[in-house]
Amino acid sequence: MAERFDAIVIGCGQAGPSLCARLDAAGLATALIERDRLGGTCVNRGCIPTKAMIASARVAELARHALAYGVAIDVPVPVDMATVKSRKDGIVRQFTENLAKWIGSMPYVRLIHGHARFVSPHAVAIDGRTLEAERIFIDVGARPLVPDLAGVNDVSYLDSTSMLELNFAPEHLVVVGGSYVGLEFAQMFRRFGSRVTIVEKAGELAPREDADISGELRRILEGEGVVVRTAAECISLKKTRKGIAVGLQCAEGAPIAEGSHVLLAVGRAPNTDNLGLVEAGVETDARGYIPVDEELRTNVEGIWALGEVNARGAFTHTAYNDYEIVAANLFDGEHRRVSDRITTYALFTDPPLGRAGMGEEEARASGRKVLRATLPMSRVGRARAMSETQGFMKVFVDQDSREFLGAAVLGLAGDEVVHLVLDAMYGKVPWTTLQRAVHIHPTASEYIPTLLGHLEPLP
Ligand SMILES: Cc1cc2nc3c(=O)[nH]c(=O)nc-3n(C[C@H](O)[C@H](O)[C@H](O)COP(=O)(O)OP(=O)(O)OC[C@H]3O[C@@H](n4cnc5c(N)ncnc54)[C@H](O)[C@@H]3O)c2cc1C
């Protein structure tokens, strides 16, 4: 017989647990179903473990340059990857344990381990049980995409999940995919001591970014000894005596990048293939993502899709904001909309890139009169004091409304500094107000008012 709940949440990722807390507070009997570890991608296989390992990589890099700061450390600096991994595992464990305690403290929420599959619009099957509810929230996330490359089935490759389990640094890591995940791993493993080659299909790294950002990222990575091979139009994989050869072009005899290991970092695929969405009547798009309306409702009454699976954001903060939207609309009588969200994200290379709002192409295409200011990080006193002067800041404003359109900060604390502009965008604060704000000296944020003194029409 079916077990009845008021609500079912499928997936304990970034939206699920917080949503459960709201359902619980409302006294609604809720089943939270998770087939793997609590915390989803971010906690176990994404943001947290990568940032923990990036922290180790930064320490190694600083130690290598310690002499320049007057600190005597013997070089070369060896990295103990087993300790890097166990430190990372310990940090992840704290997150999952805290999450388990939190969920355990919710009296109306029952955590059920297993794979959920819809059998009808309001019923899901899990390990021979059937659960029913009027409201079902899908938060199943995504996984690394296995690309359709020639030879992909004949070689063993790493992905963003298995990379986190390595307790050694590959002798030569070839990273296929020069976007966010690939670039973070490339720099981190270069700093751990691997030779690293990035192979990217597009003409530049991070091809969704403005050309000046892509170019600077390339310069930064090449400066650390990462080899970058762009415009690889026809990528193939082949086992060799040394490891794996990554073909870059279709022509016979064309150059290859040969390494001991290969990481495939070419995108994500939604976890909707074995979810019974057809039985539920929930539509998906051509790539398997679930289309939603402004309030994150699917085409079926009583079924919502939150997080990466709805293709309205591929980040933890967007998944969490999805929870906020759904909870506010269900419980607080609000009508929050996903399009009220301003695009923002960071690339956690060192130095990091923080982005908010429009990039240059989008600003130009917006039909507005756009003003732009750009300044190198070498002008920032704090960056000079720290000998971390790579990168630049860039901001776009609307000449008529004086509102910010977007910003990019590639440089010291860029992932933090960009929030100044982001918050001004949410508050519709004119750039002239920020220009007069007095910031703390010496900080990287201090330079935003100065930057705004350099606005000029976008050529
Ligand atoms: C290497 C890497 C680094 C990243 N770094 C960052 C970063 O720095 N900042 C950032 O904002 N984002 C980052 N991300 C992206 C971020 O992790 C995801 O966008 C975020 O986790 C998405 O949350 P979610 O709730 O949509 O899904 P998830 O966190 O993936 O959670 C989905 C959960 O659903 C479960 N599930 C799936 N199907 C079923 C089923 N049928 N039954 C039961 N359970 C199911 C899964 O096991 C999983 O636990 C990174 C991603 C990767 C891969």
Short mmCIF file of C-alpha atoms and ligand atoms in Angstrom, two decimals:
data_model
loop_
_atom_site.label_atom_id
_atom_site.label_comp_id
_atom_site.label_asym_id
_atom_site.label_seq_id
_atom_site.Cartn_x
_atom_site.Cartn_y
_atom_site.Cartn_z
CA MET A 1 0.00 0.00 0.00
CA ALA A 2 1.23 3.51 -0.79
CA GLU A 3 2.63 5.61 2.06
CA ARG A 4 1.08 9.07 2.14
CA PHE A 5 3.05 12.26 2.76
CA ASP A 6 2.16 15.92 2.42
CA ALA A 7 5.30 16.52 0.38
CA ILE A 8 8.14 14.58 -1.24
CA VAL A 9 11.55 16.11 -1.93
CA ILE A 10 13.75 14.10 -4.32
CA GLY A 11 17.44 14.87 -3.82
CA CYS A 12 19.30 16.18 -0.80
CA GLY A 13 21.38 18.72 -2.73
CA GLN A 14 21.45 22.47 -2.33
CA ALA A 15 17.72 23.26 -2.38
CA GLY A 16 16.29 20.10 -0.79
CA PRO A 17 17.36 20.34 2.88
CA SER A 18 16.37 24.00 3.34
CA LEU A 19 13.06 23.35 1.65
CA CYS A 20 12.52 20.42 4.01
CA ALA A 21 13.14 22.73 6.97
CA ARG A 22 10.36 25.04 5.74
CA LEU A 23 7.99 22.13 5.09
CA ASP A 24 8.83 20.80 8.53
CA ALA A 25 8.21 24.16 10.20
CA ALA A 26 4.80 24.19 8.54
CA GLY A 27 4.08 20.77 10.08
CA LEU A 28 3.92 19.02 6.72
CA ALA A 29 4.85 15.33 6.71
CA THR A 30 7.71 15.21 4.23
CA ALA A 31 9.77 12.42 2.67
CA LEU A 32 13.29 13.46 1.67
CA ILE A 33 14.78 10.90 -0.70
CA GLU A 34 18.51 10.71 -1.40
CA ARG A 35 20.27 7.92 -3.27
CA ASP A 36 23.82 8.94 -2.45
CA ARG A 37 25.57 11.07 0.17
CA LEU A 38 23.74 13.92 1.86
CA GLY A 39 24.70 17.32 0.48
CA GLY A 40 24.73 16.50 -3.23
CA THR A 41 27.34 17.70 -5.67
CA CYS A 42 28.45 20.89 -3.96
CA VAL A 43 29.29 19.33 -0.63
CA ASN A 44 30.66 15.99 -1.83
CA ARG A 45 31.91 16.43 -5.40
CA GLY A 46 31.92 20.14 -6.22
CA CYS A 47 32.35 23.47 -4.49
CA ILE A 48 33.58 22.41 -1.06
CA PRO A 49 36.10 19.66 -1.94
CA THR A 50 37.52 21.65 -4.86
CA LYS A 51 37.92 24.78 -2.77
CA ALA A 52 39.56 22.74 0.00
CA MET A 53 42.07 21.36 -2.51
CA ILE A 54 42.57 24.76 -4.14
CA ALA A 55 43.51 26.05 -0.68
CA SER A 56 46.23 23.36 -0.44
CA ALA A 57 47.45 24.24 -3.93
CA ARG A 58 47.69 27.92 -2.99
CA VAL A 59 49.79 27.11 0.07
CA ALA A 60 52.17 25.12 -2.17
CA GLU A 61 52.39 28.02 -4.60
CA LEU A 62 53.03 30.57 -1.87
CA ALA A 63 55.66 28.32 -0.31
CA ARG A 64 57.46 28.11 -3.67
CA HIS A 65 57.64 31.90 -3.77
CA ALA A 66 58.30 32.36 -0.06
CA LEU A 67 61.91 33.45 -0.55
CA ALA A 68 60.78 36.50 -2.50
CA TYR A 69 58.86 37.58 0.63
CA GLY A 70 61.90 37.00 2.81
CA VAL A 71 60.74 33.67 4.19
CA ALA A 72 63.29 30.89 3.86
CA ILE A 73 61.64 27.69 2.63
CA ASP A 74 63.59 25.06 0.75
CA VAL A 75 62.50 24.55 -2.84
CA PRO A 76 61.27 22.38 -4.47
CA VAL A 77 58.26 22.16 -2.20
CA PRO A 78 56.90 18.61 -2.22
CA VAL A 79 53.14 18.12 -1.87
CA ASP A 80 51.79 15.18 0.08
CA MET A 81 48.66 14.38 -1.87
CA ALA A 82 47.42 11.85 0.68
CA THR A 83 47.26 14.67 3.26
CA VAL A 84 45.67 17.04 0.75
CA LYS A 85 42.97 14.43 0.20
CA SER A 86 42.44 13.53 3.85
CA ARG A 87 42.18 17.23 4.79
CA LYS A 88 39.59 17.67 2.04
CA ASP A 89 37.71 14.52 3.14
CA GLY A 90 37.63 15.80 6.74
CA ILE A 91 36.13 19.12 5.68
CA VAL A 92 33.50 17.38 3.55
CA ARG A 93 32.69 15.01 6.43
CA GLN A 94 31.97 17.96 8.75
CA PHE A 95 29.48 19.31 6.22
CA THR A 96 27.66 16.00 5.72
CA GLU A 97 27.58 15.23 9.46
CA ASN A 98 26.11 18.65 10.24
CA LEU A 99 23.57 18.17 7.50
CA ALA A 100 22.58 14.75 8.85
CA LYS A 101 22.11 16.26 12.33
CA TRP A 102 20.04 19.11 10.94
CA ILE A 103 17.76 16.83 8.92
CA GLY A 104 17.50 14.49 11.92
CA SER A 105 16.24 17.42 14.00
CA MET A 106 13.22 17.95 11.72
CA PRO A 107 10.31 16.05 13.34
CA TYR A 108 8.07 15.98 10.27
CA VAL A 109 10.81 15.00 7.79
CA ARG A 110 11.64 11.37 7.11
CA LEU A 111 14.95 10.76 5.32
CA ILE A 112 14.77 7.75 3.00
CA HIS A 113 17.88 6.39 1.27
CA GLY A 114 17.45 5.08 -2.25
CA HIS A 115 16.74 5.96 -5.86
CA ALA A 116 13.36 7.58 -6.45
CA ARG A 117 11.41 7.14 -9.65
CA PHE A 118 8.01 8.58 -10.51
CA VAL A 119 5.31 6.02 -11.23
CA SER A 120 2.57 8.62 -11.69
CA PRO A 121 2.31 12.42 -11.27
CA HIS A 122 1.93 12.13 -7.51
CA ALA A 123 3.64 8.86 -6.64
CA VAL A 124 7.26 7.75 -6.58
CA ALA A 125 8.67 4.27 -6.18
CA ILE A 126 11.75 3.59 -4.10
CA ASP A 127 13.10 0.12 -3.33
CA GLY A 128 9.71 -1.56 -3.68
CA ARG A 129 7.88 1.10 -1.66
CA THR A 130 5.49 3.62 -3.12
CA LEU A 131 5.21 7.10 -1.65
CA GLU A 132 2.45 9.53 -2.55
CA ALA A 133 2.11 13.28 -2.08
CA GLU A 134 0.23 16.19 -3.60
CA ARG A 135 3.43 18.23 -3.76
CA ILE A 136 6.67 16.84 -5.17
CA PHE A 137 9.89 18.83 -5.43
CA ILE A 138 12.58 17.58 -7.79
CA ASP A 139 16.15 18.59 -6.81
CA VAL A 140 18.13 15.82 -8.49
CA GLY A 141 21.01 17.89 -9.89
CA ALA A 142 23.40 16.79 -12.60
CA ARG A 143 26.55 14.72 -13.14
CA PRO A 144 29.66 15.00 -15.31
CA LEU A 145 28.81 14.64 -18.98
CA VAL A 146 30.60 11.90 -20.86
CA PRO A 147 31.20 13.50 -24.26
CA ASP A 148 30.73 11.70 -27.50
CA LEU A 149 34.43 11.79 -28.44
CA ALA A 150 36.16 9.30 -30.72
CA GLY A 151 37.86 6.67 -28.54
CA VAL A 152 36.14 7.70 -25.30
CA ASN A 153 35.07 4.11 -24.59
CA ASP A 154 38.54 2.68 -25.19
CA VAL A 155 40.44 4.64 -22.53
CA SER A 156 40.10 5.18 -18.82
CA TYR A 157 39.54 8.81 -18.00
CA LEU A 158 38.98 10.96 -14.95
CA ASP A 159 36.03 13.26 -14.34
CA SER A 160 35.41 16.00 -11.78
CA THR A 161 34.28 13.38 -9.25
CA SER A 162 37.12 10.86 -9.59
CA MET A 163 39.71 13.68 -9.61
CA LEU A 164 38.78 14.33 -6.00
CA GLU A 165 39.70 10.78 -5.01
CA LEU A 166 43.29 10.92 -6.32
CA ASN A 167 45.92 10.61 -3.65
CA PHE A 168 48.70 11.31 -6.12
CA ALA A 169 49.42 14.01 -8.67
CA PRO A 170 49.42 12.56 -12.20
CA GLU A 171 52.73 12.90 -13.99
CA HIS A 172 51.05 14.70 -16.91
CA LEU A 173 47.37 15.60 -16.73
CA VAL A 174 45.62 16.49 -19.96
CA VAL A 175 42.44 18.44 -19.20
CA VAL A 176 39.87 18.28 -21.97
CA GLY A 177 37.65 21.36 -21.54
CA GLY A 178 38.97 24.81 -20.72
CA SER A 179 35.96 26.12 -18.85
CA TYR A 180 35.34 26.63 -15.11
CA VAL A 181 35.76 23.08 -13.78
CA GLY A 182 38.67 22.31 -16.11
CA LEU A 183 40.56 25.50 -15.28
CA GLU A 184 40.26 25.04 -11.52
CA PHE A 185 41.61 21.48 -11.73
CA ALA A 186 44.33 22.48 -14.22
CA GLN A 187 45.82 25.16 -12.00
CA MET A 188 45.40 23.15 -8.80
CA PHE A 189 47.18 20.06 -10.17
CA ARG A 190 49.91 22.14 -11.79
CA ARG A 191 50.57 23.52 -8.31
CA PHE A 192 50.51 19.99 -6.87
CA GLY A 193 53.38 19.18 -9.24
CA SER A 194 51.75 17.68 -12.35
CA ARG A 195 52.58 18.76 -15.85
CA VAL A 196 49.27 20.04 -17.20
CA THR A 197 47.94 20.57 -20.71
CA ILE A 198 44.50 22.06 -21.35
CA VAL A 199 42.76 21.14 -24.59
CA GLU A 200 39.86 23.44 -25.51
CA LYS A 201 37.65 23.24 -28.57
CA ALA A 202 36.96 26.98 -28.72
CA GLY A 203 39.47 29.61 -29.76
CA GLU A 204 40.05 30.69 -26.17
CA LEU A 205 39.79 29.45 -22.60
CA ALA A 206 36.55 30.18 -20.72
CA PRO A 207 34.92 30.94 -24.06
CA ARG A 208 31.78 32.39 -22.49
CA GLU A 209 33.79 35.23 -20.98
CA ASP A 210 34.88 38.44 -22.69
CA ALA A 211 37.99 38.05 -24.82
CA ASP A 212 40.12 40.20 -22.48
CA ILE A 213 39.21 37.93 -19.53
CA SER A 214 39.92 34.75 -21.50
CA GLY A 215 43.23 36.18 -22.63
CA GLU A 216 44.30 37.17 -19.12
CA LEU A 217 43.31 33.77 -17.72
CA ARG A 218 45.45 32.12 -20.36
CA ARG A 219 48.39 34.39 -19.54
CA ILE A 220 48.04 33.61 -15.82
CA LEU A 221 47.92 29.84 -16.36
CA GLU A 222 50.70 29.80 -18.93
CA GLY A 223 52.75 31.84 -16.47
CA GLU A 224 52.55 28.88 -14.11
CA GLY A 225 53.65 26.45 -16.80
CA VAL A 226 50.24 25.13 -17.91
CA VAL A 227 50.25 24.36 -21.64
CA VAL A 228 47.13 25.59 -23.43
CA ARG A 229 45.97 24.11 -26.74
CA THR A 230 42.90 25.96 -28.03
CA ALA A 231 40.89 25.60 -31.25
CA ALA A 232 41.03 21.80 -30.93
CA GLU A 233 38.25 21.20 -33.40
CA CYS A 234 38.26 17.43 -33.47
CA ILE A 235 39.15 15.94 -30.11
CA SER A 236 39.80 12.18 -29.90
CA LEU A 237 41.27 9.84 -27.27
CA LYS A 238 43.66 6.96 -27.77
CA LYS A 239 45.52 4.67 -25.41
CA THR A 240 49.30 4.81 -25.80
CA ARG A 241 52.30 3.24 -24.11
CA LYS A 242 52.80 6.40 -22.00
CA GLY A 243 49.13 6.87 -21.14
CA ILE A 244 46.59 8.65 -23.32
CA ALA A 245 46.95 10.69 -26.48
CA VAL A 246 44.40 13.42 -27.04
CA GLY A 247 44.03 14.21 -30.72
CA LEU A 248 43.38 17.87 -31.42
CA GLN A 249 42.49 17.96 -35.11
CA CYS A 250 40.84 15.52 -37.49
CA ALA A 251 43.69 15.36 -40.01
CA GLU A 252 45.89 12.27 -39.98
CA GLY A 253 49.29 13.01 -38.42
CA ALA A 254 47.97 16.19 -36.75
CA PRO A 255 49.43 17.20 -33.38
CA ILE A 256 48.39 15.43 -30.18
CA ALA A 257 48.61 16.15 -26.48
CA GLU A 258 49.90 13.05 -24.74
CA GLY A 259 49.64 12.62 -21.00
CA SER A 260 49.64 10.01 -18.26
CA HIS A 261 46.01 10.86 -17.33
CA VAL A 262 43.13 12.66 -18.92
CA LEU A 263 40.37 14.64 -17.22
CA LEU A 264 37.16 15.13 -19.17
CA ALA A 265 35.62 18.42 -18.05
CA VAL A 266 33.20 19.24 -20.81
CA GLY A 267 29.92 19.92 -19.08
CA ARG A 268 27.14 18.33 -17.07
CA ALA A 269 24.16 16.07 -17.77
CA PRO A 270 20.94 16.27 -15.71
CA ASN A 271 19.96 13.31 -13.51
CA THR A 272 16.60 12.90 -15.23
CA ASP A 273 17.22 9.81 -17.35
CA ASN A 274 15.93 7.30 -14.81
CA LEU A 275 13.44 9.42 -12.92
CA GLY A 276 10.18 8.26 -14.50
CA LEU A 277 9.36 11.72 -15.82
CA VAL A 278 7.34 10.25 -18.66
CA GLU A 279 5.14 8.42 -16.12
CA ALA A 280 4.72 11.70 -14.25
CA GLY A 281 3.97 13.62 -17.44
CA VAL A 282 6.80 16.07 -16.70
CA GLU A 283 8.31 17.55 -19.85
CA THR A 284 12.04 17.75 -20.46
CA ASP A 285 14.00 19.66 -23.08
CA ALA A 286 16.27 18.10 -25.71
CA ARG A 287 19.14 17.81 -23.20
CA GLY A 288 16.97 16.28 -20.46
CA TYR A 289 16.58 19.42 -18.31
CA ILE A 290 13.15 20.23 -16.87
CA PRO A 291 11.63 23.50 -18.11
CA VAL A 292 9.99 25.55 -15.34
CA ASP A 293 8.00 28.77 -15.12
CA GLU A 294 9.07 31.87 -13.23
CA GLU A 295 8.06 30.26 -9.90
CA LEU A 296 9.86 26.98 -10.74
CA ARG A 297 6.70 24.97 -11.41
CA THR A 298 6.95 22.24 -14.04
CA ASN A 299 4.19 21.64 -16.58
CA VAL A 300 2.50 19.27 -14.06
CA GLU A 301 0.43 20.81 -11.27
CA GLY A 302 2.02 20.08 -7.89
CA ILE A 303 5.52 19.28 -9.21
CA TRP A 304 8.38 21.78 -8.95
CA ALA A 305 11.97 21.47 -10.22
CA LEU A 306 14.73 23.23 -8.31
CA GLY A 307 18.49 23.51 -8.76
CA GLU A 308 20.67 22.56 -11.66
CA VAL A 309 18.05 20.24 -13.16
CA ASN A 310 15.86 23.18 -14.25
CA ALA A 311 18.71 24.76 -16.28
CA ARG A 312 18.06 28.17 -14.73
CA GLY A 313 21.43 28.14 -12.98
CA ALA A 314 24.34 25.75 -12.49
CA PHE A 315 25.52 26.92 -9.10
CA THR A 316 24.90 26.32 -5.46
CA HIS A 317 23.72 29.87 -4.92
CA THR A 318 21.18 29.55 -7.75
CA ALA A 319 19.90 26.22 -6.39
CA TYR A 320 19.58 27.75 -2.92
CA ASN A 321 17.81 30.77 -4.35
CA ASP A 322 15.39 28.38 -6.07
CA TYR A 323 14.48 27.08 -2.61
CA GLU A 324 13.98 30.67 -1.38
CA ILE A 325 11.67 31.43 -4.31
CA VAL A 326 9.56 28.30 -3.87
CA ALA A 327 9.35 28.66 -0.08
CA ALA A 328 8.44 32.36 -0.22
CA ASN A 329 5.71 31.70 -2.77
CA LEU A 330 4.29 28.68 -0.94
CA PHE A 331 4.46 29.91 2.63
CA ASP A 332 4.84 33.70 2.66
CA GLY A 333 2.26 34.70 0.05
CA GLU A 334 4.91 36.20 -2.18
CA HIS A 335 5.41 35.98 -5.93
CA ARG A 336 9.16 35.80 -6.20
CA ARG A 337 10.43 35.08 -9.69
CA VAL A 338 13.56 33.41 -10.95
CA SER A 339 14.15 36.23 -13.43
CA ASP A 340 14.59 38.67 -10.52
CA ARG A 341 17.94 36.98 -9.96
CA ILE A 342 21.04 38.69 -11.33
CA THR A 343 23.62 36.42 -12.92
CA THR A 344 26.66 36.05 -10.71
CA TYR A 345 29.39 33.47 -10.26
CA ALA A 346 33.08 33.04 -9.70
CA LEU A 347 35.88 31.06 -11.23
CA PHE A 348 38.09 30.02 -8.34
CA THR A 349 41.42 30.15 -10.07
CA ASP A 350 44.13 32.11 -8.28
CA PRO A 351 43.58 34.96 -8.71
CA PRO A 352 39.84 34.38 -8.95
CA LEU A 353 37.36 35.85 -11.38
CA GLY A 354 34.17 37.33 -9.92
CA ARG A 355 31.36 38.13 -12.34
CA ALA A 356 28.06 39.94 -11.98
CA GLY A 357 25.44 40.86 -14.55
CA MET A 358 26.28 41.44 -18.19
CA GLY A 359 29.51 40.84 -20.00
CA GLU A 360 30.72 43.10 -22.79
CA GLU A 361 28.88 41.37 -25.65
CA GLU A 362 25.60 41.40 -23.79
CA ALA A 363 26.02 45.02 -22.75
CA ARG A 364 26.73 45.99 -26.34
CA ALA A 365 23.76 43.97 -27.61
CA SER A 366 21.41 45.53 -25.03
CA GLY A 367 20.90 48.59 -27.21
CA ARG A 368 21.71 50.92 -24.29
CA LYS A 369 24.32 53.64 -24.15
CA VAL A 370 26.99 51.74 -22.25
CA LEU A 371 29.93 53.22 -20.36
CA ARG A 372 32.87 51.00 -19.48
CA ALA A 373 35.85 51.36 -17.17
CA THR A 374 38.80 48.96 -16.96
CA LEU A 375 41.83 49.13 -14.71
CA PRO A 376 44.67 46.73 -14.08
CA MET A 377 45.11 45.18 -10.64
CA SER A 378 48.67 46.50 -10.70
CA ARG A 379 47.13 49.87 -9.74
CA VAL A 380 45.66 48.45 -6.52
CA GLY A 381 47.94 49.23 -3.59
CA ARG A 382 47.00 46.12 -1.62
CA ALA A 383 47.69 43.89 -4.62
CA ARG A 384 51.11 45.51 -5.00
CA ALA A 385 51.84 45.08 -1.29
CA MET A 386 51.04 41.40 -1.67
CA SER A 387 52.87 40.98 -5.01
CA GLU A 388 49.60 39.71 -6.48
CA THR A 389 49.01 42.14 -9.30
CA GLN A 390 47.71 39.89 -12.06
CA GLY A 391 44.34 40.62 -13.65
CA PHE A 392 42.06 43.63 -13.97
CA MET A 393 38.69 45.07 -12.97
CA LYS A 394 36.00 46.03 -15.43
CA VAL A 395 32.58 47.56 -14.99
CA PHE A 396 29.70 48.51 -17.29
CA VAL A 397 27.02 51.11 -16.54
CA ASP A 398 23.99 52.50 -18.34
CA GLN A 399 24.74 56.10 -19.27
CA ASP A 400 21.10 57.22 -19.01
CA SER A 401 19.86 55.44 -15.87
CA ARG A 402 23.32 55.45 -14.23
CA GLU A 403 22.65 51.90 -13.08
CA PHE A 404 25.26 49.17 -13.18
CA LEU A 405 24.93 46.62 -15.95
CA GLY A 406 27.73 44.27 -14.99
CA ALA A 407 31.21 43.78 -13.65
CA ALA A 408 34.16 41.43 -13.86
CA VAL A 409 36.94 41.38 -11.32
CA LEU A 410 39.79 39.07 -12.25
CA GLY A 411 42.37 39.56 -9.55
CA LEU A 412 43.07 39.60 -5.85
CA ALA A 413 39.79 38.87 -3.98
CA GLY A 414 37.84 39.27 -7.22
CA ASP A 415 35.26 36.75 -5.98
CA GLU A 416 34.53 39.06 -3.02
CA VAL A 417 34.99 42.51 -4.55
CA VAL A 418 32.44 41.85 -7.29
CA HIS A 419 29.69 41.76 -4.65
CA LEU A 420 29.95 45.54 -4.29
CA VAL A 421 28.62 45.93 -7.80
CA LEU A 422 26.20 43.02 -7.45
CA ASP A 423 24.56 44.56 -4.39
CA ALA A 424 24.43 47.97 -6.06
CA MET A 425 22.61 46.27 -8.95
CA TYR A 426 20.06 44.69 -6.59
CA GLY A 427 19.58 48.04 -4.85
CA LYS A 428 19.50 49.94 -8.15
CA VAL A 429 22.13 52.20 -6.65
CA PRO A 430 23.54 54.62 -9.25
CA TRP A 431 27.24 54.35 -9.96
CA THR A 432 27.70 57.94 -8.83
CA THR A 433 26.80 56.88 -5.27
CA LEU A 434 29.41 54.14 -5.24
CA GLN A 435 31.96 56.53 -6.66
CA ARG A 436 31.57 58.77 -3.60
CA ALA A 437 31.69 55.93 -1.07
CA VAL A 438 34.81 55.89 1.10
CA HIS A 439 36.31 52.42 1.26
CA ILE A 440 38.94 51.01 3.59
CA HIS A 441 42.55 51.42 2.60
CA PRO A 442 44.38 49.28 1.56
CA THR A 443 41.86 46.80 0.17
CA ALA A 444 41.00 45.56 -3.30
CA SER A 445 37.45 46.96 -2.90
CA GLU A 446 38.92 50.41 -2.36
CA TYR A 447 39.56 50.61 -6.04
CA ILE A 448 35.94 50.40 -7.22
CA PRO A 449 35.24 54.15 -6.66
CA THR A 450 38.50 54.99 -8.47
CA LEU A 451 37.57 52.64 -11.30
CA LEU A 452 34.27 54.50 -11.72
CA GLY A 453 36.18 57.70 -12.36
CA HIS A 454 37.44 56.14 -15.60
CA LEU A 455 34.10 55.43 -17.31
CA GLU A 456 34.07 55.98 -21.06
CA PRO A 457 31.65 55.05 -23.85
CA LEU A 458 32.01 51.43 -24.91
CA PRO A 459 33.79 51.54 -28.29
C1 LIG B 1 33.88 20.25 -9.65
C2 LIG B 1 32.73 21.18 -9.36
C3 LIG B 1 32.95 22.38 -8.71
C4 LIG B 1 31.89 23.24 -8.43
N1 LIG B 1 32.16 24.40 -7.79
C5 LIG B 1 31.14 25.26 -7.54
C6 LIG B 1 31.37 26.47 -6.85
O1 LIG B 1 32.50 26.78 -6.45
N2 LIG B 1 30.33 27.29 -6.60
C7 LIG B 1 29.06 26.97 -7.02
O2 LIG B 1 28.14 27.75 -6.77
N3 LIG B 1 28.81 25.83 -7.67
C8 LIG B 1 29.81 24.97 -7.94
N4 LIG B 1 29.56 23.79 -8.59
C9 LIG B 1 28.17 23.51 -9.02
C10 LIG B 1 27.31 23.06 -7.83
O3 LIG B 1 27.94 22.00 -7.14
C11 LIG B 1 25.96 22.62 -8.33
O4 LIG B 1 25.42 23.59 -9.18
C12 LIG B 1 24.99 22.38 -7.19
O5 LIG B 1 25.45 21.35 -6.35
C13 LIG B 1 23.62 22.01 -7.73
O6 LIG B 1 22.78 21.74 -6.66
P1 LIG B 1 21.47 20.87 -6.88
O7 LIG B 1 20.70 20.95 -5.63
O8 LIG B 1 20.82 21.28 -8.13
O9 LIG B 1 21.98 19.38 -7.16
P2 LIG B 1 23.01 18.44 -6.39
O10 LIG B 1 23.83 19.20 -5.44
O11 LIG B 1 23.73 17.69 -7.45
O12 LIG B 1 22.08 17.45 -5.58
C14 LIG B 1 21.22 16.53 -6.23
C15 LIG B 1 21.05 15.33 -5.33
O13 LIG B 1 20.00 14.51 -5.84
C16 LIG B 1 20.36 13.14 -5.68
N5 LIG B 1 19.58 12.37 -6.66
C17 LIG B 1 19.65 12.44 -8.01
N6 LIG B 1 18.73 11.63 -8.56
C18 LIG B 1 18.08 11.02 -7.55
C19 LIG B 1 17.01 10.08 -7.49
N7 LIG B 1 16.41 9.64 -8.60
N8 LIG B 1 16.60 9.65 -6.27
C20 LIG B 1 17.19 10.11 -5.13
N9 LIG B 1 18.18 11.01 -5.13
C21 LIG B 1 18.61 11.48 -6.33
C22 LIG B 1 21.85 13.15 -5.95
O14 LIG B 1 22.47 12.01 -5.39
C23 LIG B 1 22.28 14.45 -5.27
O15 LIG B 1 22.65 14.23 -3.94
C24 LIG B 1 30.58 22.90 -8.84
C25 LIG B 1 30.34 21.68 -9.50
C26 LIG B 1 31.40 20.83 -9.75
C27 LIG B 1 31.13 19.54 -10.46
#
